[in-house]
mmCIF file of C-alpha atoms and ligand atoms in Angstrom:
data_model
loop_
_atom_site.group_PDB
_atom_site.id
_atom_site.type_symbol
_atom_site.label_atom_id
_atom_site.label_comp_id
_atom_site.label_asym_id
_atom_site.label_seq_id
_atom_site.Cartn_x
_atom_site.Cartn_y
_atom_site.Cartn_z
ATOM 1 C CA MET A 670 114.727 133.568 46.118
ATOM 2 C CA ALA A 671 116.987 130.966 47.800
ATOM 3 C CA ARG A 672 119.334 130.752 44.828
ATOM 4 C CA SER A 673 119.446 134.477 44.136
ATOM 5 C CA ALA A 674 119.878 135.164 47.866
ATOM 6 C CA ARG A 675 122.916 132.877 47.913
ATOM 7 C CA ALA A 676 124.352 134.646 44.866
ATOM 8 C CA PHE A 677 123.718 138.018 46.519
ATOM 9 C CA VAL A 678 125.459 136.983 49.758
ATOM 10 C CA THR A 679 128.437 135.620 47.838
ATOM 11 C CA ARG A 680 128.707 138.802 45.773
ATOM 12 C CA GLN A 681 128.428 141.190 48.687
ATOM 13 C CA THR A 682 130.781 139.506 51.166
ATOM 14 C CA ARG A 683 134.219 137.961 51.470
ATOM 15 C CA LEU A 684 134.868 134.579 53.054
ATOM 16 C CA ARG A 685 137.360 135.134 55.862
ATOM 17 C CA PRO A 686 138.321 133.930 59.350
ATOM 18 C CA VAL A 687 136.307 135.296 62.261
ATOM 19 C CA PRO A 688 138.467 137.638 64.403
ATOM 20 C CA GLY A 689 139.391 135.752 67.579
ATOM 21 C CA LEU A 690 137.847 132.496 66.307
ATOM 22 C CA GLU A 691 140.056 131.930 63.289
ATOM 23 C CA THR A 692 139.109 128.287 62.792
ATOM 24 C CA ILE A 693 135.653 129.468 61.691
ATOM 25 C CA ARG A 694 135.291 131.268 58.354
ATOM 26 C CA LEU A 695 132.276 133.349 57.446
ATOM 27 C CA HIS A 696 131.045 135.375 54.499
ATOM 28 C CA LEU A 697 131.456 138.833 56.060
ATOM 29 C CA ALA A 698 131.101 142.425 54.875
ATOM 30 C CA ASP A 699 133.189 145.441 55.857
ATOM 31 C CA GLU A 700 130.629 148.219 55.727
ATOM 32 C CA VAL A 701 127.031 148.084 56.796
ATOM 33 C CA LEU A 702 125.399 151.057 55.032
ATOM 34 C CA PRO A 703 126.397 150.301 51.411
ATOM 35 C CA LEU A 704 125.345 146.687 51.926
ATOM 36 C CA TRP A 705 122.033 147.725 53.468
ATOM 37 C CA HIS A 706 121.458 149.943 50.436
ATOM 38 C CA ALA A 707 122.251 146.990 48.143
ATOM 39 C CA VAL A 708 119.703 144.863 50.068
ATOM 40 C CA GLN A 709 117.074 147.583 49.632
ATOM 41 C CA ILE A 710 117.710 147.631 45.878
ATOM 42 C CA GLU A 711 117.818 143.821 45.605
ATOM 43 C CA THR A 712 114.519 143.386 47.469
ATOM 44 C CA GLY A 713 112.833 146.577 46.239
ATOM 45 C CA ASP A 714 112.020 147.212 49.886
ATOM 46 C CA ALA A 715 113.106 150.500 51.465
ATOM 47 C CA ASP A 716 112.295 148.996 54.882
ATOM 48 C CA ALA A 717 114.429 145.889 54.374
ATOM 49 C CA ALA A 718 116.107 144.604 57.522
ATOM 50 C CA LEU A 719 119.720 145.523 58.230
ATOM 51 C CA PRO A 720 122.125 142.881 56.874
ATOM 52 C CA TYR A 721 122.823 141.383 60.312
ATOM 53 C CA TRP A 722 123.892 138.155 58.595
ATOM 54 C CA ALA A 723 127.007 139.807 57.101
ATOM 55 C CA PHE A 724 128.619 140.456 60.496
ATOM 56 C CA ALA A 725 129.663 138.454 63.533
ATOM 57 C CA TRP A 726 127.980 140.299 66.394
ATOM 58 C CA GLY A 727 129.545 140.782 69.817
ATOM 59 C CA GLY A 728 127.065 138.509 71.596
ATOM 60 C CA GLY A 729 127.495 135.735 69.050
ATOM 61 C CA LEU A 730 131.285 136.047 69.200
ATOM 62 C CA ALA A 731 131.241 135.600 72.988
ATOM 63 C CA LEU A 732 128.842 132.657 72.814
ATOM 64 C CA ALA A 733 130.868 130.952 70.072
ATOM 65 C CA ALA A 734 134.068 131.423 72.125
ATOM 66 C CA TYR A 735 132.284 129.899 75.130
ATOM 67 C CA LEU A 736 131.251 126.821 73.117
ATOM 68 C CA HIS A 737 134.864 126.468 71.962
ATOM 69 C CA ASP A 738 136.052 126.533 75.605
ATOM 70 C CA HIS A 739 133.119 124.505 77.005
ATOM 71 C CA PRO A 740 132.160 121.931 74.376
ATOM 72 C CA GLU A 741 130.391 119.922 77.085
ATOM 73 C CA ALA A 742 127.586 122.524 76.984
ATOM 74 C CA VAL A 743 126.468 121.165 73.613
ATOM 75 C CA ALA A 744 128.392 117.930 72.908
ATOM 76 C CA ASP A 745 126.075 115.072 71.888
ATOM 77 C CA ARG A 746 123.061 117.333 72.401
ATOM 78 C CA ARG A 747 120.404 118.705 70.028
ATOM 79 C CA VAL A 748 121.103 122.403 69.580
ATOM 80 C CA PHE A 749 118.925 125.199 68.216
ATOM 81 C CA ASP A 750 120.549 128.523 67.330
ATOM 82 C CA PHE A 751 117.838 131.172 67.484
ATOM 83 C CA ALA A 752 118.397 134.487 65.582
ATOM 84 C CA SER A 753 121.369 132.869 63.950
ATOM 85 C CA GLY A 754 122.382 135.666 61.523
ATOM 86 C CA SER A 755 125.546 134.368 59.858
ATOM 87 C CA GLY A 756 125.205 130.988 61.603
ATOM 88 C CA LEU A 757 128.272 131.665 63.767
ATOM 89 C CA CYS A 758 126.944 130.069 66.982
ATOM 90 C CA ALA A 759 125.424 127.156 65.076
ATOM 91 C CA ILE A 760 128.787 126.450 63.442
ATOM 92 C CA ALA A 761 130.573 126.734 66.815
ATOM 93 C CA ALA A 762 128.060 124.254 68.292
ATOM 94 C CA GLU A 763 128.595 121.783 65.465
ATOM 95 C CA ARG A 764 132.357 122.105 65.911
ATOM 96 C CA ALA A 765 131.927 121.486 69.648
ATOM 97 C CA GLY A 766 130.286 118.141 68.929
ATOM 98 C CA ALA A 767 126.551 118.827 68.985
ATOM 99 C CA ALA A 768 124.467 115.844 67.881
ATOM 100 C CA THR A 769 122.295 118.003 65.613
ATOM 101 C CA VAL A 770 122.198 121.734 64.957
ATOM 102 C CA THR A 771 119.312 123.803 63.618
ATOM 103 C CA ALA A 772 119.629 127.516 62.930
ATOM 104 C CA ALA A 773 116.645 129.856 62.718
ATOM 105 C CA ASP A 774 116.388 133.363 61.333
ATOM 106 C CA VAL A 775 113.555 135.355 59.764
ATOM 107 C CA ASP A 776 115.768 137.016 57.132
ATOM 108 C CA PRO A 777 116.015 135.001 53.881
ATOM 109 C CA PHE A 778 119.516 136.397 53.311
ATOM 110 C CA ALA A 779 120.518 135.019 56.718
ATOM 111 C CA ILE A 780 119.225 131.584 55.690
ATOM 112 C CA ALA A 781 121.317 131.850 52.521
ATOM 113 C CA ALA A 782 124.375 133.001 54.498
ATOM 114 C CA ILE A 783 123.984 130.174 57.042
ATOM 115 C CA GLY A 784 123.908 127.640 54.201
ATOM 116 C CA LEU A 785 126.999 129.123 52.561
ATOM 117 C CA ASN A 786 128.849 129.436 55.870
ATOM 118 C CA ALA A 787 127.965 125.888 56.896
ATOM 119 C CA ARG A 788 129.349 124.633 53.609
ATOM 120 C CA ALA A 789 132.519 126.740 53.947
ATOM 121 C CA ASN A 790 133.141 125.223 57.386
ATOM 122 C CA ARG A 791 132.144 121.706 56.327
ATOM 123 C CA VAL A 792 129.401 121.393 58.944
ATOM 124 C CA ARG A 793 125.814 120.233 58.677
ATOM 125 C CA ILE A 794 123.175 122.704 59.840
ATOM 126 C CA ALA A 795 119.426 122.535 59.249
ATOM 127 C CA THR A 796 117.666 125.881 58.832
ATOM 128 C CA VAL A 797 114.265 127.329 59.708
ATOM 129 C CA GLY A 798 113.318 130.591 58.020
ATOM 130 C CA HIS A 799 110.066 131.586 59.674
ATOM 131 C CA ASP A 800 109.196 133.276 62.943
ATOM 132 C CA LEU A 801 108.842 130.706 65.714
ATOM 133 C CA LEU A 802 108.154 132.978 68.640
ATOM 134 C CA ASP A 803 104.389 132.303 68.641
ATOM 135 C CA ASP A 804 104.973 128.532 68.519
ATOM 136 C CA ASP A 805 106.023 126.094 71.204
ATOM 137 C CA PRO A 806 109.804 125.962 71.696
ATOM 138 C CA PRO A 807 111.504 123.294 69.560
ATOM 139 C CA ASP A 808 112.174 119.793 70.859
ATOM 140 C CA VAL A 809 115.895 120.244 71.562
ATOM 141 C CA ASP A 810 118.315 120.117 74.499
ATOM 142 C CA VAL A 811 119.951 123.542 74.166
ATOM 143 C CA ILE A 812 118.834 126.872 72.678
ATOM 144 C CA LEU A 813 121.504 129.438 71.797
ATOM 145 C CA ALA A 814 120.577 133.098 71.418
ATOM 146 C CA GLY A 815 123.474 135.294 70.343
ATOM 147 C CA ASP A 816 123.029 139.065 70.463
ATOM 148 C CA CYS A 817 119.271 139.310 70.365
ATOM 149 C CA TRP A 818 118.565 141.879 73.111
ATOM 150 C CA TYR A 819 119.017 144.970 70.930
ATOM 151 C CA GLU A 820 115.361 145.928 70.328
ATOM 152 C CA ALA A 821 112.565 146.338 72.870
ATOM 153 C CA GLY A 822 109.826 144.727 70.756
ATOM 154 C CA LEU A 823 111.945 141.694 69.868
ATOM 155 C CA ALA A 824 113.230 141.248 73.428
ATOM 156 C CA GLU A 825 109.639 141.321 74.733
ATOM 157 C CA ARG A 826 108.747 138.428 72.419
ATOM 158 C CA ILE A 827 111.927 136.394 72.891
ATOM 159 C CA LEU A 828 112.017 136.345 76.681
ATOM 160 C CA PRO A 829 108.697 134.522 77.319
ATOM 161 C CA TRP A 830 109.547 132.012 74.575
ATOM 162 C CA LEU A 831 112.925 131.275 76.159
ATOM 163 C CA VAL A 832 111.359 131.142 79.633
ATOM 164 C CA ARG A 833 108.913 128.525 78.306
ATOM 165 C CA ALA A 834 111.812 126.585 76.815
ATOM 166 C CA ARG A 835 113.654 126.690 80.137
ATOM 167 C CA ALA A 836 110.542 125.451 81.965
ATOM 168 C CA LEU A 837 110.498 122.478 79.576
ATOM 169 C CA GLY A 838 114.035 121.605 80.702
ATOM 170 C CA ILE A 839 115.877 123.102 77.716
ATOM 171 C CA ASP A 840 119.172 124.829 78.563
ATOM 172 C CA VAL A 841 119.241 128.377 77.232
ATOM 173 C CA LEU A 842 122.539 130.185 76.629
ATOM 174 C CA THR A 843 122.732 133.758 75.446
ATOM 175 C CA GLY A 844 125.661 135.973 74.485
ATOM 176 C CA ASP A 845 125.448 139.729 74.893
ATOM 177 C CA PRO A 846 127.821 142.705 74.602
ATOM 178 C CA GLY A 847 125.811 145.021 76.882
ATOM 179 C CA ARG A 848 122.603 145.588 74.938
ATOM 180 C CA ARG A 849 119.883 147.631 76.564
ATOM 181 C CA TYR A 850 117.173 144.952 76.706
ATOM 182 C CA LEU A 851 119.145 142.039 78.176
ATOM 183 C CA PRO A 852 116.828 140.607 80.872
ATOM 184 C CA VAL A 853 119.410 140.956 83.663
ATOM 185 C CA ASP A 854 117.171 139.512 86.380
ATOM 186 C CA ASP A 855 116.594 136.310 84.420
ATOM 187 C CA VAL A 856 120.188 135.373 83.625
ATOM 188 C CA ILE A 857 123.278 134.035 85.391
ATOM 189 C CA GLU A 858 126.666 135.133 84.052
ATOM 190 C CA LEU A 859 128.892 132.240 82.998
ATOM 191 C CA ALA A 860 131.841 133.907 81.277
ATOM 192 C CA VAL A 861 133.161 137.105 79.759
ATOM 193 C CA TYR A 862 135.258 137.424 76.604
ATOM 194 C CA GLN A 863 136.834 140.454 75.051
ATOM 195 C CA VAL A 864 135.490 140.243 71.509
ATOM 196 C CA ARG A 865 136.800 141.968 68.405
ATOM 197 C CA THR A 866 133.988 143.641 66.536
ATOM 198 C CA THR A 867 133.931 146.716 64.301
ATOM 199 C CA THR A 868 133.124 150.400 64.692
ATOM 200 C CA GLU A 869 130.818 149.918 61.706
ATOM 201 C CA LEU A 870 128.473 148.320 64.230
ATOM 202 C CA GLU A 871 129.581 149.392 67.689
ATOM 203 C CA ASP A 872 131.052 152.409 69.484
ATOM 204 C CA LEU A 873 134.297 150.496 70.152
ATOM 205 C CA ASP A 874 136.070 147.788 68.149
ATOM 206 C CA ARG A 875 136.636 145.684 71.282
ATOM 207 C CA LYS A 876 133.848 144.885 73.658
ATOM 208 C CA ASP A 877 133.206 142.691 76.655
ATOM 209 C CA GLY A 878 130.879 139.982 75.434
ATOM 210 C CA ARG A 879 129.181 138.120 78.238
ATOM 211 C CA VAL A 880 127.700 134.646 78.158
ATOM 212 C CA TYR A 881 124.710 133.902 80.329
ATOM 213 C CA ALA A 882 122.447 130.979 81.158
ATOM 214 C CA LEU A 883 118.745 131.707 81.517
ATOM 215 C CA ARG A 884 117.812 130.830 85.079
ATOM 216 C CA PRO A 885 114.761 128.675 85.667
ATOM 217 C CA ARG A 886 111.858 130.612 87.146
ATOM 218 C CA PRO A 887 110.425 129.194 90.375
HETATM 219 C C1 SAM B 566 122.232 141.087 65.913
HETATM 220 S S1 SAM B 566 121.860 139.710 64.896
HETATM 221 C C2 SAM B 566 122.675 138.366 65.763
HETATM 222 C C3 SAM B 566 123.133 137.284 64.828
HETATM 223 C C4 SAM B 566 123.992 136.191 65.466
HETATM 224 N N1 SAM B 566 123.283 135.465 66.488
HETATM 225 C C5 SAM B 566 125.271 136.782 66.011
HETATM 226 O O1 SAM B 566 125.379 136.969 67.249
HETATM 227 O O2 SAM B 566 126.180 137.099 65.214
HETATM 228 C C6 SAM B 566 120.139 139.366 65.273
HETATM 229 C C7 SAM B 566 119.457 138.386 64.331
HETATM 230 O O3 SAM B 566 118.126 138.141 64.789
HETATM 231 C C8 SAM B 566 117.325 137.866 63.667
HETATM 232 N N2 SAM B 566 115.924 137.937 64.067
HETATM 233 C C9 SAM B 566 115.181 139.044 64.326
HETATM 234 N N3 SAM B 566 113.922 138.679 64.666
HETATM 235 C C10 SAM B 566 113.866 137.335 64.643
HETATM 236 C C11 SAM B 566 112.841 136.368 64.892
HETATM 237 N N4 SAM B 566 111.605 136.718 65.260
HETATM 238 N N5 SAM B 566 113.145 135.057 64.742
HETATM 239 C C12 SAM B 566 114.391 134.677 64.373
HETATM 240 N N6 SAM B 566 115.403 135.543 64.116
HETATM 241 C C13 SAM B 566 115.139 136.853 64.249
HETATM 242 C C14 SAM B 566 117.776 138.926 62.681
HETATM 243 O O4 SAM B 566 117.376 138.625 61.351
HETATM 244 C C15 SAM B 566 119.294 138.872 62.897
HETATM 245 O O5 SAM B 566 119.911 137.959 62.007
#
């Protein structure tokens, strides 16, 4: 699967600079529905996940911009990019001087895309392709979570895992463009960026992407 997934990602996307973060290049698609259909055919699975990995999402764009402006958040630290998609935040962390970067996503095409995108940007990123939310948080210094508050069921699983990580002393940074399930009472806003996204994914092609730190619970 790994090899054919890489070939599929390469075939279905174009390597190009990320809007607003032009020093990072990603394998990106223009249209979501035809690509989703291609994924369904490739996997033989009508319920295949949306090809999140082929787009830079608003939350990830804001978080990557924040790491560019605040490299001290990750420099010389062990970073884990949860729900990495294309690997955008992982690449931004590596560029900002992280000691090590691991990217996790449950979609095998995302793992393929992260590998291809890491290579295109000449950065080293380890990957984890299984669901970690029932495990202990990883032994790292910082967890990044870009644009992961878009679904109730997922948000309900992510929050306790990140709260546990925070209680262990891990810094947790999340980027969000106004999704419904952002846990507003648990976060502190650090920055806001106007991010360039696409009406393929969002109602507007520019959005305010906010970066938050998860606050420790008493
Ligand atoms: C909206 S995308 C965000 C991608 C990237 N962080 C960004 O901002 O561009 C959400 C990602 O979460 C991944 N995901 C969903 N459930 C997950 C889980 N349990 N563990 C890890 N990743 C998951 C999806 O496969 C998808 O790539």
